[in-house]
Amino acid sequence: MTGIQAPGPIRVLVVEDDPVAADAHALYAGRVPGFSVVGTAHSRAAAARLLERTPVDLILLDLYLPDGHGLHLLRSLRAAGHHADVIAVTSARDLSVVREGVSLGVVQYVLKPFTFATLRDRLVRYAEFRAAAGEASGQEEVDRALAALRTPRPAALPKGLSAPTLTAVTGALRAADTGMTAAEAGAAVGISRITARRYLEHLVDAGRADRSPQYGQVGRPEFQYRWVSGTPRP
């Protein structure tokens, strides 16, 4: 495998020991234009076997695997001549681990828990960095290329929505085992039903919640919203 970009989508391998989280990460990566998930692995050994037969451009790598640390896997891959880039998707916050990862070619860290918007931002920035070609005209252009990796964009909310209220609505929905209506969410958070519905619809659009109609009452059916199982926490 080489570091030269091949035509076509960026091929992604998800390495994550939790099958539910692995499916969520693969779903997220597959939703970003220009990326294609070519496989998932739940252990260091499974990842190594898959990499022997499948070309991969980018690895979304959990650092805590059942048969060894993710950086041990990365070190062995580098020794074997694999040059795939790595985004660490992990709960590890030890800065010594971060420094070691950087030395082995980890280009980004995404700390769990995270949202689809967070991972999408990192992937889009990685694609921008990867697509850069030619010779830099000077230090400023080199700095701009590196900034594509290092400076995250804040996830933009639709006009009229605020991050604190979204966090409150998300918390209420996650706590409701059987789901809730917009009226129930509004009462739980202290906002109107109409406002609560805007936040719940935003969660549906982001793939973090789903909705189903409730029938049996006179008039238009009311929607019941439920948190999507396996979705990483915001």
JSON list of C-alpha atoms in Angstrom, two decimals:
[
{"chain": "A", "resi": 1, "resn": "MET", "atom": "CA", "xyz": [0.00, 0.00, 0.00]},
{"chain": "A", "resi": 2, "resn": "THR", "atom": "CA", "xyz": [1.37, 3.45, -0.83]},
{"chain": "A", "resi": 3, "resn": "GLY", "atom": "CA", "xyz": [0.66, 6.95, 0.33]},
{"chain": "A", "resi": 4, "resn": "ILE", "atom": "CA", "xyz": [-0.21, 8.12, -3.20]},
{"chain": "A", "resi": 5, "resn": "GLN", "atom": "CA", "xyz": [-3.88, 8.95, -3.62]},
{"chain": "A", "resi": 6, "resn": "ALA", "atom": "CA", "xyz": [-5.70, 6.56, -5.91]},
{"chain": "A", "resi": 7, "resn": "PRO", "atom": "CA", "xyz": [-8.68, 7.72, -7.96]},
{"chain": "A", "resi": 8, "resn": "GLY", "atom": "CA", "xyz": [-12.08, 7.14, -6.46]},
{"chain": "A", "resi": 9, "resn": "PRO", "atom": "CA", "xyz": [-13.38, 7.44, -2.90]},
{"chain": "A", "resi": 10, "resn": "ILE", "atom": "CA", "xyz": [-11.14, 7.35, 0.15]},
{"chain": "A", "resi": 11, "resn": "ARG", "atom": "CA", "xyz": [-11.23, 3.76, 1.42]},
{"chain": "A", "resi": 12, "resn": "VAL", "atom": "CA", "xyz": [-11.91, 3.52, 5.16]},
{"chain": "A", "resi": 13, "resn": "LEU", "atom": "CA", "xyz": [-11.37, 0.69, 7.62]},
{"chain": "A", "resi": 14, "resn": "VAL", "atom": "CA", "xyz": [-13.15, 0.94, 10.99]},
{"chain": "A", "resi": 15, "resn": "VAL", "atom": "CA", "xyz": [-11.30, -0.78, 13.86]},
{"chain": "A", "resi": 16, "resn": "GLU", "atom": "CA", "xyz": [-13.50, -0.79, 16.97]},
{"chain": "A", "resi": 17, "resn": "ASP", "atom": "CA", "xyz": [-14.06, -3.56, 19.54]},
{"chain": "A", "resi": 18, "resn": "ASP", "atom": "CA", "xyz": [-17.67, -2.62, 20.31]},
{"chain": "A", "resi": 19, "resn": "PRO", "atom": "CA", "xyz": [-19.82, -3.96, 17.41]},
{"chain": "A", "resi": 20, "resn": "VAL", "atom": "CA", "xyz": [-22.56, -1.37, 17.97]},
{"chain": "A", "resi": 21, "resn": "ALA", "atom": "CA", "xyz": [-20.07, 1.50, 17.98]},
{"chain": "A", "resi": 22, "resn": "ALA", "atom": "CA", "xyz": [-18.27, 0.01, 14.96]},
{"chain": "A", "resi": 23, "resn": "ASP", "atom": "CA", "xyz": [-21.53, -0.05, 13.00]},
{"chain": "A", "resi": 24, "resn": "ALA", "atom": "CA", "xyz": [-22.28, 3.55, 14.01]},
{"chain": "A", "resi": 25, "resn": "HIS", "atom": "CA", "xyz": [-18.81, 4.75, 12.99]},
{"chain": "A", "resi": 26, "resn": "ALA", "atom": "CA", "xyz": [-19.06, 2.92, 9.66]},
{"chain": "A", "resi": 27, "resn": "LEU", "atom": "CA", "xyz": [-22.52, 4.39, 9.07]},
{"chain": "A", "resi": 28, "resn": "TYR", "atom": "CA", "xyz": [-21.23, 7.87, 9.84]},
{"chain": "A", "resi": 29, "resn": "ALA", "atom": "CA", "xyz": [-18.16, 7.57, 7.59]},
{"chain": "A", "resi": 30, "resn": "GLY", "atom": "CA", "xyz": [-20.23, 6.12, 4.75]},
{"chain": "A", "resi": 31, "resn": "ARG", "atom": "CA", "xyz": [-22.54, 9.14, 4.85]},
{"chain": "A", "resi": 32, "resn": "VAL", "atom": "CA", "xyz": [-19.70, 11.57, 4.08]},
{"chain": "A", "resi": 33, "resn": "PRO", "atom": "CA", "xyz": [-19.29, 12.14, 0.32]},
{"chain": "A", "resi": 34, "resn": "GLY", "atom": "CA", "xyz": [-15.96, 10.92, -1.01]},
{"chain": "A", "resi": 35, "resn": "PHE", "atom": "CA", "xyz": [-15.52, 8.14, 1.58]},
{"chain": "A", "resi": 36, "resn": "SER", "atom": "CA", "xyz": [-16.26, 4.43, 1.26]},
{"chain": "A", "resi": 37, "resn": "VAL", "atom": "CA", "xyz": [-16.10, 1.98, 4.18]},
{"chain": "A", "resi": 38, "resn": "VAL", "atom": "CA", "xyz": [-14.37, -1.20, 2.98]},
{"chain": "A", "resi": 39, "resn": "GLY", "atom": "CA", "xyz": [-14.57, -3.13, 6.23]},
{"chain": "A", "resi": 40, "resn": "THR", "atom": "CA", "xyz": [-14.83, -3.24, 10.00]},
{"chain": "A", "resi": 41, "resn": "ALA", "atom": "CA", "xyz": [-12.65, -5.14, 12.47]},
{"chain": "A", "resi": 42, "resn": "HIS", "atom": "CA", "xyz": [-13.24, -5.72, 16.17]},
{"chain": "A", "resi": 43, "resn": "SER", "atom": "CA", "xyz": [-9.69, -6.69, 17.16]},
{"chain": "A", "resi": 44, "resn": "ARG", "atom": "CA", "xyz": [-6.06, -6.05, 16.33]},
{"chain": "A", "resi": 45, "resn": "ALA", "atom": "CA", "xyz": [-5.71, -9.47, 14.71]},
{"chain": "A", "resi": 46, "resn": "ALA", "atom": "CA", "xyz": [-8.83, -9.06, 12.57]},
{"chain": "A", "resi": 47, "resn": "ALA", "atom": "CA", "xyz": [-7.64, -5.64, 11.39]},
{"chain": "A", "resi": 48, "resn": "ALA", "atom": "CA", "xyz": [-4.23, -7.03, 10.42]},
{"chain": "A", "resi": 49, "resn": "ARG", "atom": "CA", "xyz": [-5.84, -9.87, 8.44]},
{"chain": "A", "resi": 50, "resn": "LEU", "atom": "CA", "xyz": [-8.16, -7.50, 6.61]},
{"chain": "A", "resi": 51, "resn": "LEU", "atom": "CA", "xyz": [-5.31, -5.14, 5.74]},
{"chain": "A", "resi": 52, "resn": "GLU", "atom": "CA", "xyz": [-3.39, -8.02, 4.15]},
{"chain": "A", "resi": 53, "resn": "ARG", "atom": "CA", "xyz": [-6.05, -8.40, 1.46]},
{"chain": "A", "resi": 54, "resn": "THR", "atom": "CA", "xyz": [-7.87, -5.05, 1.26]},
{"chain": "A", "resi": 55, "resn": "PRO", "atom": "CA", "xyz": [-6.39, -1.71, 0.12]},
{"chain": "A", "resi": 56, "resn": "VAL", "atom": "CA", "xyz": [-7.13, 0.99, 2.72]},
{"chain": "A", "resi": 57, "resn": "ASP", "atom": "CA", "xyz": [-6.44, 4.72, 2.67]},
{"chain": "A", "resi": 58, "resn": "LEU", "atom": "CA", "xyz": [-7.67, 5.68, 6.14]},
{"chain": "A", "resi": 59, "resn": "ILE", "atom": "CA", "xyz": [-8.15, 3.76, 9.40]},
{"chain": "A", "resi": 60, "resn": "LEU", "atom": "CA", "xyz": [-10.61, 4.91, 12.06]},
{"chain": "A", "resi": 61, "resn": "LEU", "atom": "CA", "xyz": [-8.78, 3.31, 14.96]},
{"chain": "A", "resi": 62, "resn": "ASP", "atom": "CA", "xyz": [-9.98, 2.62, 18.49]},
{"chain": "A", "resi": 63, "resn": "LEU", "atom": "CA", "xyz": [-6.98, 2.49, 20.82]},
{"chain": "A", "resi": 64, "resn": "TYR", "atom": "CA", "xyz": [-8.39, 0.00, 23.35]},
{"chain": "A", "resi": 65, "resn": "LEU", "atom": "CA", "xyz": [-8.69, -3.35, 21.59]},
{"chain": "A", "resi": 66, "resn": "PRO", "atom": "CA", "xyz": [-9.25, -6.74, 23.27]},
{"chain": "A", "resi": 67, "resn": "ASP", "atom": "CA", "xyz": [-5.96, -8.21, 21.97]},
{"chain": "A", "resi": 68, "resn": "GLY", "atom": "CA", "xyz": [-3.64, -5.23, 22.28]},
{"chain": "A", "resi": 69, "resn": "HIS", "atom": "CA", "xyz": [-3.37, -1.48, 22.17]},
{"chain": "A", "resi": 70, "resn": "GLY", "atom": "CA", "xyz": [-4.28, 0.23, 18.92]},
{"chain": "A", "resi": 71, "resn": "LEU", "atom": "CA", "xyz": [-0.88, 1.90, 18.73]},
{"chain": "A", "resi": 72, "resn": "HIS", "atom": "CA", "xyz": [0.78, -1.54, 18.86]},
{"chain": "A", "resi": 73, "resn": "LEU", "atom": "CA", "xyz": [-1.26, -2.43, 15.79]},
{"chain": "A", "resi": 74, "resn": "LEU", "atom": "CA", "xyz": [-0.21, 0.81, 14.12]},
{"chain": "A", "resi": 75, "resn": "ARG", "atom": "CA", "xyz": [3.45, 0.23, 14.95]},
{"chain": "A", "resi": 76, "resn": "SER", "atom": "CA", "xyz": [3.37, -3.25, 13.39]},
{"chain": "A", "resi": 77, "resn": "LEU", "atom": "CA", "xyz": [1.62, -1.89, 10.29]},
{"chain": "A", "resi": 78, "resn": "ARG", "atom": "CA", "xyz": [4.29, 0.75, 9.81]},
{"chain": "A", "resi": 79, "resn": "ALA", "atom": "CA", "xyz": [7.00, -1.89, 10.19]},
{"chain": "A", "resi": 80, "resn": "ALA", "atom": "CA", "xyz": [5.25, -3.97, 7.51]},
{"chain": "A", "resi": 81, "resn": "GLY", "atom": "CA", "xyz": [5.18, -1.02, 5.11]},
{"chain": "A", "resi": 82, "resn": "HIS", "atom": "CA", "xyz": [1.53, 0.04, 5.44]},
{"chain": "A", "resi": 83, "resn": "HIS", "atom": "CA", "xyz": [1.16, 3.79, 4.99]},
{"chain": "A", "resi": 84, "resn": "ALA", "atom": "CA", "xyz": [-2.58, 4.28, 5.54]},
{"chain": "A", "resi": 85, "resn": "ASP", "atom": "CA", "xyz": [-3.40, 7.41, 7.49]},
{"chain": "A", "resi": 86, "resn": "VAL", "atom": "CA", "xyz": [-5.07, 7.04, 10.87]},
{"chain": "A", "resi": 87, "resn": "ILE", "atom": "CA", "xyz": [-7.74, 8.96, 12.74]},
{"chain": "A", "resi": 88, "resn": "ALA", "atom": "CA", "xyz": [-7.86, 7.76, 16.34]},
{"chain": "A", "resi": 89, "resn": "VAL", "atom": "CA", "xyz": [-11.46, 7.38, 17.52]},
{"chain": "A", "resi": 90, "resn": "THR", "atom": "CA", "xyz": [-11.05, 6.81, 21.21]},
{"chain": "A", "resi": 91, "resn": "SER", "atom": "CA", "xyz": [-11.78, 7.79, 24.80]},
{"chain": "A", "resi": 92, "resn": "ALA", "atom": "CA", "xyz": [-8.04, 7.92, 25.57]},
{"chain": "A", "resi": 93, "resn": "ARG", "atom": "CA", "xyz": [-7.02, 11.34, 26.90]},
{"chain": "A", "resi": 94, "resn": "ASP", "atom": "CA", "xyz": [-3.45, 10.59, 27.95]},
{"chain": "A", "resi": 95, "resn": "LEU", "atom": "CA", "xyz": [-1.32, 13.17, 26.13]},
{"chain": "A", "resi": 96, "resn": "SER", "atom": "CA", "xyz": [1.69, 10.84, 26.09]},
{"chain": "A", "resi": 97, "resn": "VAL", "atom": "CA", "xyz": [-0.45, 8.43, 24.05]},
{"chain": "A", "resi": 98, "resn": "VAL", "atom": "CA", "xyz": [-1.43, 11.32, 21.78]},
{"chain": "A", "resi": 99, "resn": "ARG", "atom": "CA", "xyz": [2.23, 12.21, 21.21]},
{"chain": "A", "resi": 100, "resn": "GLU", "atom": "CA", "xyz": [3.14, 8.60, 20.43]},
{"chain": "A", "resi": 101, "resn": "GLY", "atom": "CA", "xyz": [0.23, 8.38, 18.02]},
{"chain": "A", "resi": 102, "resn": "VAL", "atom": "CA", "xyz": [1.35, 11.51, 16.17]},
{"chain": "A", "resi": 103, "resn": "SER", "atom": "CA", "xyz": [4.84, 10.01, 15.78]},
{"chain": "A", "resi": 104, "resn": "LEU", "atom": "CA", "xyz": [3.26, 6.92, 14.17]},
{"chain": "A", "resi": 105, "resn": "GLY", "atom": "CA", "xyz": [1.11, 8.86, 11.73]},
{"chain": "A", "resi": 106, "resn": "VAL", "atom": "CA", "xyz": [-2.14, 9.58, 13.57]},
{"chain": "A", "resi": 107, "resn": "VAL", "atom": "CA", "xyz": [-3.42, 12.67, 11.74]},
{"chain": "A", "resi": 108, "resn": "GLN", "atom": "CA", "xyz": [-6.49, 13.38, 13.89]},
{"chain": "A", "resi": 109, "resn": "TYR", "atom": "CA", "xyz": [-8.02, 12.46, 17.24]},
{"chain": "A", "resi": 110, "resn": "VAL", "atom": "CA", "xyz": [-11.79, 12.21, 17.73]},
{"chain": "A", "resi": 111, "resn": "LEU", "atom": "CA", "xyz": [-12.67, 11.76, 21.40]},
{"chain": "A", "resi": 112, "resn": "LYS", "atom": "CA", "xyz": [-15.63, 9.61, 22.37]},
{"chain": "A", "resi": 113, "resn": "PRO", "atom": "CA", "xyz": [-18.42, 10.38, 22.74]},
{"chain": "A", "resi": 114, "resn": "PHE", "atom": "CA", "xyz": [-18.92, 12.40, 19.55]},
{"chain": "A", "resi": 115, "resn": "THR", "atom": "CA", "xyz": [-21.59, 13.33, 17.04]},
{"chain": "A", "resi": 116, "resn": "PHE", "atom": "CA", "xyz": [-21.86, 12.68, 13.32]},
{"chain": "A", "resi": 117, "resn": "ALA", "atom": "CA", "xyz": [-21.13, 16.36, 12.71]},
{"chain": "A", "resi": 118, "resn": "THR", "atom": "CA", "xyz": [-17.81, 16.07, 14.58]},
{"chain": "A", "resi": 119, "resn": "LEU", "atom": "CA", "xyz": [-16.61, 13.07, 12.59]},
{"chain": "A", "resi": 120, "resn": "ARG", "atom": "CA", "xyz": [-17.87, 14.56, 9.33]},
{"chain": "A", "resi": 121, "resn": "ASP", "atom": "CA", "xyz": [-15.87, 17.72, 9.99]},
{"chain": "A", "resi": 122, "resn": "ARG", "atom": "CA", "xyz": [-12.68, 15.72, 10.61]},
{"chain": "A", "resi": 123, "resn": "LEU", "atom": "CA", "xyz": [-13.20, 13.60, 7.51]},
{"chain": "A", "resi": 124, "resn": "VAL", "atom": "CA", "xyz": [-13.90, 16.60, 5.28]},
{"chain": "A", "resi": 125, "resn": "ARG", "atom": "CA", "xyz": [-10.78, 18.32, 6.55]},
{"chain": "A", "resi": 126, "resn": "TYR", "atom": "CA", "xyz": [-8.73, 15.17, 6.04]},
{"chain": "A", "resi": 127, "resn": "ALA", "atom": "CA", "xyz": [-10.01, 14.95, 2.45]},
{"chain": "A", "resi": 128, "resn": "GLU", "atom": "CA", "xyz": [-9.01, 18.58, 1.85]},
{"chain": "A", "resi": 129, "resn": "PHE", "atom": "CA", "xyz": [-5.52, 17.91, 3.19]},
{"chain": "A", "resi": 130, "resn": "ARG", "atom": "CA", "xyz": [-5.20, 14.70, 1.17]},
{"chain": "A", "resi": 131, "resn": "ALA", "atom": "CA", "xyz": [-6.30, 16.43, -2.03]},
{"chain": "A", "resi": 132, "resn": "ALA", "atom": "CA", "xyz": [-3.61, 19.12, -1.75]},
{"chain": "A", "resi": 133, "resn": "ALA", "atom": "CA", "xyz": [-1.00, 18.59, -4.46]},
{"chain": "A", "resi": 134, "resn": "GLY", "atom": "CA", "xyz": [1.93, 20.34, -6.04]},
{"chain": "A", "resi": 135, "resn": "GLU", "atom": "CA", "xyz": [4.69, 22.40, -4.47]},
{"chain": "A", "resi": 136, "resn": "ALA", "atom": "CA", "xyz": [3.89, 24.96, -1.77]},
{"chain": "A", "resi": 137, "resn": "SER", "atom": "CA", "xyz": [4.83, 28.52, -2.62]},
{"chain": "A", "resi": 138, "resn": "GLY", "atom": "CA", "xyz": [6.00, 29.18, 0.91]},
{"chain": "A", "resi": 139, "resn": "GLN", "atom": "CA", "xyz": [5.44, 28.79, 4.65]},
{"chain": "A", "resi": 140, "resn": "GLU", "atom": "CA", "xyz": [1.96, 30.31, 4.55]},
{"chain": "A", "resi": 141, "resn": "GLU", "atom": "CA", "xyz": [0.68, 27.72, 2.09]},
{"chain": "A", "resi": 142, "resn": "VAL", "atom": "CA", "xyz": [2.20, 24.88, 4.13]},
{"chain": "A", "resi": 143, "resn": "ASP", "atom": "CA", "xyz": [0.54, 26.30, 7.26]},
{"chain": "A", "resi": 144, "resn": "ARG", "atom": "CA", "xyz": [-2.82, 26.45, 5.47]},
{"chain": "A", "resi": 145, "resn": "ALA", "atom": "CA", "xyz": [-2.53, 22.82, 4.40]},
{"chain": "A", "resi": 146, "resn": "LEU", "atom": "CA", "xyz": [-1.74, 21.68, 7.94]},
{"chain": "A", "resi": 147, "resn": "ALA", "atom": "CA", "xyz": [-4.49, 23.87, 9.37]},
{"chain": "A", "resi": 148, "resn": "ALA", "atom": "CA", "xyz": [-7.00, 21.82, 7.39]},
{"chain": "A", "resi": 149, "resn": "LEU", "atom": "CA", "xyz": [-6.18, 18.98, 9.79]},
{"chain": "A", "resi": 150, "resn": "ARG", "atom": "CA", "xyz": [-5.54, 20.83, 13.02]},
{"chain": "A", "resi": 151, "resn": "THR", "atom": "CA", "xyz": [-8.24, 23.51, 13.29]},
{"chain": "A", "resi": 152, "resn": "PRO", "atom": "CA", "xyz": [-11.73, 22.08, 13.68]},
{"chain": "A", "resi": 153, "resn": "ARG", "atom": "CA", "xyz": [-14.72, 24.01, 12.43]},
{"chain": "A", "resi": 154, "resn": "PRO", "atom": "CA", "xyz": [-17.52, 24.44, 14.93]},
{"chain": "A", "resi": 155, "resn": "ALA", "atom": "CA", "xyz": [-20.53, 22.39, 13.95]},
{"chain": "A", "resi": 156, "resn": "ALA", "atom": "CA", "xyz": [-23.09, 24.84, 12.61]},
{"chain": "A", "resi": 157, "resn": "LEU", "atom": "CA", "xyz": [-26.66, 24.59, 13.91]},
{"chain": "A", "resi": 158, "resn": "PRO", "atom": "CA", "xyz": [-29.65, 25.67, 11.85]},
{"chain": "A", "resi": 159, "resn": "LYS", "atom": "CA", "xyz": [-30.68, 29.29, 12.37]},
{"chain": "A", "resi": 160, "resn": "GLY", "atom": "CA", "xyz": [-32.65, 29.76, 15.57]},
{"chain": "A", "resi": 161, "resn": "LEU", "atom": "CA", "xyz": [-31.26, 26.69, 17.38]},
{"chain": "A", "resi": 162, "resn": "SER", "atom": "CA", "xyz": [-28.83, 26.99, 20.29]},
{"chain": "A", "resi": 163, "resn": "ALA", "atom": "CA", "xyz": [-26.29, 24.46, 21.50]},
{"chain": "A", "resi": 164, "resn": "PRO", "atom": "CA", "xyz": [-27.37, 24.56, 25.20]},
{"chain": "A", "resi": 165, "resn": "THR", "atom": "CA", "xyz": [-31.02, 23.92, 24.34]},
{"chain": "A", "resi": 166, "resn": "LEU", "atom": "CA", "xyz": [-30.04, 21.16, 21.92]},
{"chain": "A", "resi": 167, "resn": "THR", "atom": "CA", "xyz": [-28.01, 19.53, 24.70]},
{"chain": "A", "resi": 168, "resn": "ALA", "atom": "CA", "xyz": [-31.00, 19.75, 27.05]},
{"chain": "A", "resi": 169, "resn": "VAL", "atom": "CA", "xyz": [-33.42, 18.26, 24.50]},
{"chain": "A", "resi": 170, "resn": "THR", "atom": "CA", "xyz": [-30.92, 15.52, 23.66]},
{"chain": "A", "resi": 171, "resn": "GLY", "atom": "CA", "xyz": [-30.55, 14.63, 27.34]},
{"chain": "A", "resi": 172, "resn": "ALA", "atom": "CA", "xyz": [-34.31, 14.47, 27.83]},
{"chain": "A", "resi": 173, "resn": "LEU", "atom": "CA", "xyz": [-34.77, 12.27, 24.76]},
{"chain": "A", "resi": 174, "resn": "ARG", "atom": "CA", "xyz": [-31.97, 9.90, 25.78]},
{"chain": "A", "resi": 175, "resn": "ALA", "atom": "CA", "xyz": [-33.54, 9.53, 29.23]},
{"chain": "A", "resi": 176, "resn": "ALA", "atom": "CA", "xyz": [-36.95, 8.62, 27.77]},
{"chain": "A", "resi": 177, "resn": "ASP", "atom": "CA", "xyz": [-36.73, 4.87, 27.25]},
{"chain": "A", "resi": 178, "resn": "THR", "atom": "CA", "xyz": [-39.98, 4.73, 25.29]},
{"chain": "A", "resi": 179, "resn": "GLY", "atom": "CA", "xyz": [-39.43, 8.01, 23.45]},
{"chain": "A", "resi": 180, "resn": "MET", "atom": "CA", "xyz": [-41.35, 11.26, 23.80]},
{"chain": "A", "resi": 181, "resn": "THR", "atom": "CA", "xyz": [-43.51, 13.68, 21.89]},
{"chain": "A", "resi": 182, "resn": "ALA", "atom": "CA", "xyz": [-42.58, 17.28, 21.18]},
{"chain": "A", "resi": 183, "resn": "ALA", "atom": "CA", "xyz": [-45.00, 18.38, 23.90]},
{"chain": "A", "resi": 184, "resn": "GLU", "atom": "CA", "xyz": [-43.34, 16.08, 26.43]},
{"chain": "A", "resi": 185, "resn": "ALA", "atom": "CA", "xyz": [-39.88, 17.23, 25.41]},
{"chain": "A", "resi": 186, "resn": "GLY", "atom": "CA", "xyz": [-40.94, 20.86, 25.70]},
{"chain": "A", "resi": 187, "resn": "ALA", "atom": "CA", "xyz": [-42.36, 20.29, 29.17]},
{"chain": "A", "resi": 188, "resn": "ALA", "atom": "CA", "xyz": [-39.20, 18.47, 30.28]},
{"chain": "A", "resi": 189, "resn": "VAL", "atom": "CA", "xyz": [-36.89, 21.23, 29.06]},
{"chain": "A", "resi": 190, "resn": "GLY", "atom": "CA", "xyz": [-39.08, 24.27, 29.66]},
{"chain": "A", "resi": 191, "resn": "ILE", "atom": "CA", "xyz": [-39.69, 25.34, 26.06]},
{"chain": "A", "resi": 192, "resn": "SER", "atom": "CA", "xyz": [-42.74, 25.37, 23.81]},
{"chain": "A", "resi": 193, "resn": "ARG", "atom": "CA", "xyz": [-43.92, 22.31, 21.92]},
{"chain": "A", "resi": 194, "resn": "ILE", "atom": "CA", "xyz": [-43.18, 23.99, 18.58]},
{"chain": "A", "resi": 195, "resn": "THR", "atom": "CA", "xyz": [-39.63, 24.88, 19.64]},
{"chain": "A", "resi": 196, "resn": "ALA", "atom": "CA", "xyz": [-39.03, 21.38, 21.00]},
{"chain": "A", "resi": 197, "resn": "ARG", "atom": "CA", "xyz": [-40.21, 19.90, 17.71]},
{"chain": "A", "resi": 198, "resn": "ARG", "atom": "CA", "xyz": [-37.60, 21.94, 15.80]},
{"chain": "A", "resi": 199, "resn": "TYR", "atom": "CA", "xyz": [-34.83, 20.49, 17.96]},
{"chain": "A", "resi": 200, "resn": "LEU", "atom": "CA", "xyz": [-36.22, 16.96, 17.69]},
{"chain": "A", "resi": 201, "resn": "GLU", "atom": "CA", "xyz": [-36.48, 17.26, 13.90]},
{"chain": "A", "resi": 202, "resn": "HIS", "atom": "CA", "xyz": [-32.87, 18.45, 13.83]},
{"chain": "A", "resi": 203, "resn": "LEU", "atom": "CA", "xyz": [-31.86, 15.28, 15.70]},
{"chain": "A", "resi": 204, "resn": "VAL", "atom": "CA", "xyz": [-33.82, 13.20, 13.19]},
{"chain": "A", "resi": 205, "resn": "ASP", "atom": "CA", "xyz": [-32.11, 14.96, 10.26]},
{"chain": "A", "resi": 206, "resn": "ALA", "atom": "CA", "xyz": [-28.72, 14.31, 11.89]},
{"chain": "A", "resi": 207, "resn": "GLY", "atom": "CA", "xyz": [-29.48, 10.59, 12.19]},
{"chain": "A", "resi": 208, "resn": "ARG", "atom": "CA", "xyz": [-29.45, 10.69, 16.00]},
{"chain": "A", "resi": 209, "resn": "ALA", "atom": "CA", "xyz": [-33.19, 10.14, 16.51]},
{"chain": "A", "resi": 210, "resn": "ASP", "atom": "CA", "xyz": [-36.11, 8.66, 14.65]},
{"chain": "A", "resi": 211, "resn": "ARG", "atom": "CA", "xyz": [-39.81, 9.38, 14.71]},
{"chain": "A", "resi": 212, "resn": "SER", "atom": "CA", "xyz": [-43.05, 7.48, 14.25]},
{"chain": "A", "resi": 213, "resn": "PRO", "atom": "CA", "xyz": [-46.65, 8.73, 14.19]},
{"chain": "A", "resi": 214, "resn": "GLN", "atom": "CA", "xyz": [-48.98, 8.15, 17.12]},
{"chain": "A", "resi": 215, "resn": "TYR", "atom": "CA", "xyz": [-52.59, 7.48, 16.14]},
{"chain": "A", "resi": 216, "resn": "GLY", "atom": "CA", "xyz": [-55.79, 7.11, 18.12]},
{"chain": "A", "resi": 217, "resn": "GLN", "atom": "CA", "xyz": [-56.58, 10.75, 18.81]},
{"chain": "A", "resi": 218, "resn": "VAL", "atom": "CA", "xyz": [-58.81, 13.16, 16.93]},
{"chain": "A", "resi": 219, "resn": "GLY", "atom": "CA", "xyz": [-56.95, 15.36, 14.45]},
{"chain": "A", "resi": 220, "resn": "ARG", "atom": "CA", "xyz": [-53.47, 15.06, 13.03]},
{"chain": "A", "resi": 221, "resn": "PRO", "atom": "CA", "xyz": [-51.29, 12.26, 14.45]},
{"chain": "A", "resi": 222, "resn": "GLU", "atom": "CA", "xyz": [-48.54, 13.30, 16.84]},
{"chain": "A", "resi": 223, "resn": "PHE", "atom": "CA", "xyz": [-44.99, 12.09, 16.35]},
{"chain": "A", "resi": 224, "resn": "GLN", "atom": "CA", "xyz": [-43.14, 10.02, 18.92]},
{"chain": "A", "resi": 225, "resn": "TYR", "atom": "CA", "xyz": [-39.37, 10.62, 18.89]},
{"chain": "A", "resi": 226, "resn": "ARG", "atom": "CA", "xyz": [-36.79, 8.08, 20.05]},
{"chain": "A", "resi": 227, "resn": "TRP", "atom": "CA", "xyz": [-33.02, 8.24, 20.41]},
{"chain": "A", "resi": 228, "resn": "VAL", "atom": "CA", "xyz": [-31.29, 5.96, 17.90]},
{"chain": "A", "resi": 229, "resn": "SER", "atom": "CA", "xyz": [-29.69, 3.06, 19.77]},
{"chain": "A", "resi": 230, "resn": "GLY", "atom": "CA", "xyz": [-25.92, 2.97, 19.38]},
{"chain": "A", "resi": 231, "resn": "THR", "atom": "CA", "xyz": [-25.62, 6.64, 18.46]},
{"chain": "A", "resi": 232, "resn": "PRO", "atom": "CA", "xyz": [-22.59, 8.21, 20.19]},
{"chain": "A", "resi": 233, "resn": "ARG", "atom": "CA", "xyz": [-23.48, 10.76, 22.84]},
{"chain": "A", "resi": 234, "resn": "PRO", "atom": "CA", "xyz": [-23.18, 14.46, 21.90]}
]
